[in-house]
Amino acid sequence: MRILVLHGPNLNMLGTRQPEVYGSSTLADIDASLRELGAELGVDVDSRQSNHEGVLIEWIQEARGVYAALLFNPGGYTHSSVALRDAVLAAELPCYEVHLSNVYARESFRHRSLFADISQGRIMGFGAEGYRLALLGATARLRGPS
Ligand code: DQA
């Protein structure tokens, strides 16, 4: 089973970007921890980051039929990108929305997510740990009741 993790714009800056909001883990830390957890769970985890909407769209399109699920932190595009939302719908793979911060405790423009109603699950406010929780939840969901 393969799971794709996509990180949107500015998440390459984790570690130095507003650590009081996003924590001190770097993106490399998060991806390494997901690979490790994936190995424990018997899941292949591929992680990618881009600051470019079109690149993210192409990766989501290519994921169709290849990956079992998508863990997606669209960053600022969460609140604005109809095109990324359309790509997720077109890819027909279960999407789990992840945010490091609790977007509802922040500015009102962050309260709207274009992915909320098309995601199987959403995790926010747990910092880097949220990605691990999403991987555990997505894997459990894919495997079905034990
Ligand atoms: C974020 C929240 C977004 O509002 C913001 O634009 C980000 C990161 C998060 O992980 O908390 O870039 O998605």
Coordinates of N, CA and C and ligand atoms in Angstrom, one line a residue:
M1 N 0.8 -1.2 0.0 CA 0.0 0.0 0.0 C 0.9 1.3 0.0
R2 N 0.5 2.2 -0.8 CA 1.3 3.4 -0.9 C 0.5 4.6 -0.6
I3 N 1.1 5.5 0.2 CA 0.4 6.7 0.6 C 1.2 7.9 0.2
L4 N 0.6 8.9 -0.4 CA 1.3 10.1 -0.8 C 1.0 11.2 0.2
V5 N 2.1 11.9 0.6 CA 2.0 13.0 1.5 C 2.4 14.3 0.7
L6 N 1.5 15.2 0.6 CA 1.9 16.5 -0.1 C 1.9 17.7 0.8
H7 N 2.9 18.4 0.8 CA 3.0 19.7 1.5 C 3.0 20.8 0.6
G8 N 2.2 21.8 0.9 CA 2.0 23.0 0.0 C 3.0 24.1 0.3
P9 N 2.7 25.3 -0.2 CA 3.7 26.4 -0.1 C 4.1 26.8 1.3
N10 N 5.4 27.1 1.4 CA 6.0 27.7 2.6 C 6.3 26.6 3.7
L11 N 5.9 25.4 3.4 CA 6.1 24.3 4.4 C 7.6 23.8 4.3
N12 N 8.3 24.2 3.3 CA 9.7 23.9 3.2 C 10.4 24.8 4.2
M13 N 9.8 25.8 4.8 CA 10.4 26.7 5.8 C 10.2 26.2 7.2
L14 N 9.5 25.1 7.4 CA 9.3 24.6 8.8 C 10.6 24.5 9.5
G15 N 10.5 24.8 10.8 CA 11.7 24.8 11.6 C 12.1 26.2 11.9
T16 N 12.1 27.1 10.9 CA 12.4 28.5 11.1 C 11.2 29.4 10.9
R17 N 10.1 28.9 10.2 CA 8.9 29.7 9.9 C 8.0 29.8 11.2
Q18 N 7.9 30.9 11.7 CA 6.9 31.1 12.9 C 6.9 29.9 13.8
P19 N 8.0 29.6 14.4 CA 8.0 28.3 15.3 C 7.0 28.4 16.4
E20 N 6.6 29.6 16.8 CA 5.5 29.6 17.9 C 4.2 29.2 17.3
V21 N 4.0 29.2 16.0 CA 2.8 28.7 15.4 C 2.9 27.2 14.9
Y22 N 4.1 27.0 14.2 CA 4.2 25.7 13.5 C 5.2 24.7 14.1
G23 N 5.8 25.1 15.2 CA 6.7 24.2 15.9 C 8.1 24.3 15.4
S24 N 9.0 23.4 15.9 CA 10.4 23.5 15.6 C 10.8 22.4 14.7
S25 N 10.0 21.4 14.4 CA 10.4 20.3 13.5 C 10.5 20.9 12.1
T26 N 11.5 20.3 11.4 CA 11.7 20.7 10.0 C 10.9 19.7 9.1
L27 N 10.7 20.1 7.8 CA 10.0 19.2 6.9 C 10.7 17.9 6.8
A28 N 12.0 17.9 6.8 CA 12.8 16.7 6.7 C 12.5 15.8 7.9
D29 N 12.4 16.4 9.1 CA 12.1 15.6 10.3 C 10.7 14.9 10.2
I30 N 9.8 15.7 9.7 CA 8.4 15.2 9.6 C 8.4 14.0 8.6
D31 N 9.0 14.2 7.4 CA 9.0 13.2 6.4 C 9.7 11.9 6.9
A32 N 10.8 12.1 7.6 CA 11.6 10.9 8.1 C 10.7 10.2 9.1
S33 N 10.0 10.9 9.9 CA 9.2 10.3 10.9 C 8.0 9.5 10.3
L34 N 7.5 10.1 9.2 CA 6.4 9.4 8.5 C 6.9 8.1 7.8
R35 N 8.1 8.2 7.2 CA 8.6 7.0 6.6 C 8.8 5.9 7.6
E36 N 9.3 6.3 8.8 CA 9.6 5.3 9.9 C 8.2 4.7 10.3
L37 N 7.3 5.5 10.5 CA 5.9 5.0 10.9 C 5.3 4.2 9.8
G38 N 5.5 4.6 8.6 CA 5.0 3.8 7.5 C 5.7 2.4 7.5
A39 N 7.0 2.3 7.7 CA 7.6 1.0 7.8 C 7.0 0.2 8.9
E40 N 6.8 0.8 10.0 CA 6.1 0.0 11.1 C 4.7 -0.5 10.7
L41 N 4.0 0.3 9.9 CA 2.7 0.0 9.5 C 2.6 -0.9 8.3
G42 N 3.8 -1.0 7.6 CA 3.8 -1.8 6.3 C 3.2 -1.0 5.2
V43 N 3.4 0.3 5.2 CA 2.9 1.2 4.2 C 4.1 2.0 3.6
D44 N 4.1 2.1 2.3 CA 5.2 3.0 1.6 C 4.7 4.4 1.6
V45 N 5.5 5.3 2.2 CA 5.1 6.7 2.3 C 6.0 7.5 1.4
D46 N 5.4 8.2 0.4 CA 6.2 9.2 -0.4 C 5.8 10.6 0.0
S47 N 6.8 11.5 0.3 CA 6.4 12.8 0.6 C 7.0 13.8 -0.3
R48 N 6.3 14.8 -0.7 CA 6.8 15.9 -1.6 C 6.3 17.2 -1.1
Q49 N 7.0 18.2 -1.5 CA 6.6 19.6 -1.2 C 6.8 20.5 -2.4
S50 N 5.9 21.4 -2.6 CA 6.1 22.4 -3.6 C 5.4 23.7 -3.2
N51 N 6.0 24.8 -3.7 CA 5.5 26.1 -3.5 C 4.6 26.5 -4.7
H52 N 4.4 25.6 -5.6 CA 3.7 25.9 -6.9 C 2.4 25.1 -7.0
E53 N 1.4 25.8 -7.2 CA 0.1 25.2 -7.4 C 0.0 24.2 -8.5
G54 N 0.6 24.6 -9.7 CA 0.5 23.7 -10.8 C 1.3 22.4 -10.6
V55 N 2.4 22.5 -9.9 CA 3.2 21.3 -9.6 C 2.4 20.4 -8.7
L56 N 1.8 20.9 -7.7 CA 1.0 20.1 -6.8 C -0.2 19.5 -7.6
I57 N -0.8 20.2 -8.5 CA -1.9 19.7 -9.3 C -1.4 18.5 -10.1
E58 N -0.2 18.6 -10.7 CA 0.3 17.5 -11.5 C 0.6 16.3 -10.7
W59 N 1.1 16.5 -9.5 CA 1.4 15.3 -8.6 C 0.1 14.6 -8.2
I60 N -0.9 15.4 -8.0 CA -2.2 14.8 -7.5 C -2.8 14.1 -8.7
Q61 N -2.7 14.6 -9.9 CA -3.3 13.9 -11.1 C -2.5 12.6 -11.3
E62 N -1.2 12.6 -11.1 CA -0.4 11.4 -11.4 C -0.7 10.4 -10.3
A63 N -1.2 10.8 -9.1 CA -1.4 9.9 -8.0 C -2.6 9.0 -8.2
R64 N -3.4 9.4 -9.2 CA -4.6 8.6 -9.4 C -4.3 7.1 -9.8
G65 N -4.8 6.2 -9.1 CA -4.6 4.8 -9.4 C -3.2 4.2 -8.9
V66 N -2.4 5.1 -8.4 CA -1.1 4.7 -7.9 C -1.0 4.6 -6.4
Y67 N -1.6 5.6 -5.8 CA -1.6 5.7 -4.3 C -3.0 5.3 -3.7
A68 N -3.0 4.8 -2.5 CA -4.2 4.4 -1.9 C -4.9 5.6 -1.2
A69 N -4.1 6.6 -0.8 CA -4.6 7.8 -0.1 C -3.6 8.9 -0.2
L70 N -4.2 10.1 0.0 CA -3.4 11.3 0.0 C -3.5 12.0 1.3
L71 N -2.4 12.3 2.0 CA -2.4 13.2 3.2 C -1.9 14.5 2.7
F72 N -2.7 15.5 2.9 CA -2.5 16.8 2.2 C -2.5 18.0 3.1
N73 N -1.4 18.7 3.2 CA -1.4 20.0 3.9 C -1.3 21.1 2.7
P74 N -2.4 21.6 2.3 CA -2.2 22.6 1.1 C -1.7 23.9 1.5
G75 N -1.3 24.1 2.8 CA -0.8 25.4 3.2 C -1.8 26.5 2.9
G76 N -1.3 27.7 2.5 CA -2.2 28.8 2.2 C -3.2 28.5 1.1
Y77 N -2.9 27.5 0.2 CA -3.9 27.2 -0.8 C -5.2 26.5 -0.3
T78 N -5.1 26.1 1.0 CA -6.3 25.5 1.6 C -7.5 26.5 1.5
H79 N -7.2 27.7 1.6 CA -8.2 28.7 1.7 C -8.6 29.4 0.4
S80 N -8.0 28.9 -0.7 CA -8.2 29.7 -1.9 C -8.2 28.8 -3.2
S81 N -7.7 27.6 -3.2 CA -7.4 27.0 -4.5 C -8.6 26.0 -4.9
V82 N -9.4 26.5 -5.8 CA -10.4 25.7 -6.5 C -9.7 24.7 -7.3
A83 N -8.6 25.1 -8.0 CA -8.0 24.2 -8.9 C -7.4 22.9 -8.2
L84 N -6.8 23.1 -7.0 CA -6.3 22.0 -6.2 C -7.5 21.1 -5.7
R85 N -8.5 21.7 -5.3 CA -9.7 21.0 -4.9 C -10.2 20.1 -6.1
D86 N -10.3 20.7 -7.3 CA -10.7 19.9 -8.4 C -9.8 18.8 -8.7
A87 N -8.5 19.0 -8.5 CA -7.5 17.9 -8.8 C -7.7 16.8 -7.8
V88 N -8.0 17.1 -6.6 CA -8.2 16.0 -5.6 C -9.5 15.2 -6.0
L89 N -10.5 15.9 -6.4 CA -11.8 15.2 -6.8 C -11.5 14.4 -8.0
A90 N -10.7 14.9 -9.0 CA -10.5 14.1 -10.2 C -9.6 12.9 -9.9
A91 N -8.7 13.0 -9.0 CA -7.8 11.9 -8.7 C -8.5 10.7 -8.0
E92 N -9.7 10.9 -7.5 CA -10.5 9.9 -6.9 C -9.7 9.0 -5.9
L93 N -9.0 9.7 -5.0 CA -8.4 9.0 -4.0 C -8.7 9.6 -2.6
P94 N -8.8 8.9 -1.6 CA -9.2 9.5 -0.3 C -8.2 10.5 0.2
C95 N -8.7 11.6 0.6 CA -7.8 12.7 1.0 C -8.0 13.0 2.5
Y96 N -6.9 13.2 3.2 CA -6.9 13.5 4.6 C -6.2 14.9 4.7
E97 N -6.9 15.9 5.2 CA -6.4 17.2 5.3 C -5.6 17.4 6.6
V98 N -4.4 17.9 6.5 CA -3.6 18.1 7.7 C -3.2 19.5 7.9
H99 N -3.3 20.0 9.1 CA -2.7 21.4 9.3 C -1.9 21.3 10.7
L100 N -0.8 21.9 10.7 CA 0.0 21.9 11.9 C -0.7 22.7 13.0
S101 N -1.2 23.9 12.6 CA -1.9 24.8 13.5 C -3.4 24.6 13.5
N102 N -4.0 25.0 14.6 CA -5.5 25.0 14.6 C -6.0 26.2 13.9
V103 N -6.4 26.0 12.6 CA -6.7 27.2 11.8 C -7.9 28.0 12.3
Y104 N -8.8 27.3 13.1 CA -9.9 28.0 13.7 C -9.6 28.9 14.9
A105 N -8.4 28.8 15.4 CA -7.9 29.7 16.5 C -7.1 30.9 15.9
R106 N -7.2 31.0 14.5 CA -6.4 32.0 13.9 C -7.3 33.0 13.1
E107 N -6.7 33.7 12.2 CA -7.5 34.7 11.4 C -8.7 34.1 10.7
S108 N -9.7 34.9 10.6 CA -11.0 34.3 10.0 C -10.8 33.8 8.6
F109 N -9.9 34.4 7.8 CA -9.7 33.9 6.4 C -9.2 32.5 6.4
R110 N -8.6 32.0 7.5 CA -8.1 30.6 7.6 C -9.2 29.7 8.0
H111 N -10.4 30.2 8.3 CA -11.5 29.3 8.8 C -12.2 28.5 7.6
R112 N -12.0 29.1 6.4 CA -12.6 28.4 5.3 C -11.6 27.5 4.6
S113 N -12.0 26.2 4.4 CA -11.1 25.3 3.7 C -11.9 24.8 2.5
L114 N -11.3 24.8 1.4 CA -11.9 24.2 0.2 C -11.7 22.7 0.1
F115 N -11.1 22.1 1.1 CA -10.9 20.7 1.2 C -11.7 20.0 2.3
A116 N -12.3 20.8 3.1 CA -13.0 20.3 4.3 C -14.1 19.3 3.9
D117 N -14.9 19.6 2.9 CA -16.0 18.7 2.6 C -15.7 17.6 1.6
I118 N -14.5 17.6 1.1 CA -14.1 16.5 0.2 C -13.0 15.6 0.8
S119 N -12.7 15.8 2.1 CA -11.7 15.0 2.8 C -12.4 14.0 3.6
Q120 N -11.8 12.8 3.8 CA -12.3 11.7 4.6 C -12.1 12.0 6.1
G121 N -11.1 12.8 6.4 CA -10.8 13.2 7.7 C -9.9 14.4 7.7
R122 N -9.9 15.1 8.9 CA -9.1 16.3 9.0 C -8.4 16.4 10.4
I123 N -7.1 16.8 10.4 CA -6.4 16.8 11.6 C -5.7 18.2 11.7
M124 N -5.9 18.9 12.8 CA -5.2 20.2 12.9 C -4.9 20.5 14.4
G125 N -3.8 21.3 14.6 CA -3.5 21.8 15.9 C -2.6 20.9 16.7
F126 N -2.2 19.8 16.1 CA -1.3 18.9 16.8 C 0.2 19.0 16.4
G127 N 0.5 20.1 15.6 CA 1.8 20.3 15.1 C 2.3 19.1 14.2
A128 N 3.5 18.8 14.3 CA 4.1 17.7 13.4 C 3.4 16.4 13.7
E129 N 3.0 16.2 14.9 CA 2.4 14.9 15.3 C 1.1 14.6 14.5
G130 N 0.5 15.7 14.0 CA -0.8 15.6 13.2 C -0.6 14.7 12.0
Y131 N 0.6 14.8 11.4 CA 0.8 14.0 10.2 C 0.9 12.5 10.5
R132 N 1.5 12.2 11.7 CA 1.5 10.8 12.1 C 0.1 10.3 12.5
L133 N -0.7 11.1 13.1 CA -2.0 10.7 13.4 C -2.8 10.5 12.1
A134 N -2.6 11.3 11.2 CA -3.3 11.2 9.9 C -2.9 9.9 9.2
L135 N -1.6 9.6 9.3 CA -1.1 8.3 8.6 C -1.7 7.1 9.3
L136 N -1.8 7.1 10.7 CA -2.4 6.0 11.4 C -3.8 5.9 11.0
G137 N -4.5 7.0 11.0 CA -6.0 7.0 10.7 C -6.3 6.6 9.3
A138 N -5.5 7.1 8.4 CA -5.7 6.7 7.0 C -5.5 5.2 6.7
T139 N -4.4 4.7 7.4 CA -4.0 3.3 7.2 C -5.1 2.4 7.8
A140 N -5.6 2.8 9.0 CA -6.6 2.0 9.7 C -7.9 2.0 8.8
R141 N -8.2 3.2 8.3 CA -9.4 3.3 7.4 C -9.3 2.4 6.2
L142 N -8.1 2.4 5.6 CA -7.9 1.6 4.3 C -8.0 0.1 4.6
R143 N -7.5 -0.2 5.8 CA -7.5 -1.7 6.1 C -8.9 -2.2 6.5
G144 N -9.7 -1.3 7.0 CA -11.1 -1.7 7.4 C -11.1 -2.2 8.8
P145 N -12.3 -2.6 9.3 CA -12.4 -3.1 10.7 C -11.6 -4.4 10.8
S146 N -10.8 -4.5 12.0 CA -10.0 -5.7 12.2 C -10.7 -6.7 13.0
Ligands
DQA1 C1 -1.3 25.6 7.6 C2 -2.3 26.7 7.9 C3 -2.5 27.6 6.7 O1 -3.5 28.6 7.0 C4 -1.2 28.3 6.4 O2 -1.4 29.2 5.3 C5 -0.1 27.4 6.2 C6 0.0 26.2 7.1 C7 -1.0 24.7 8.8 O3 -0.4 23.7 8.6 O4 -1.3 25.1 9.9 O5 0.8 27.6 5.4 O6 -1.8 24.8 6.5

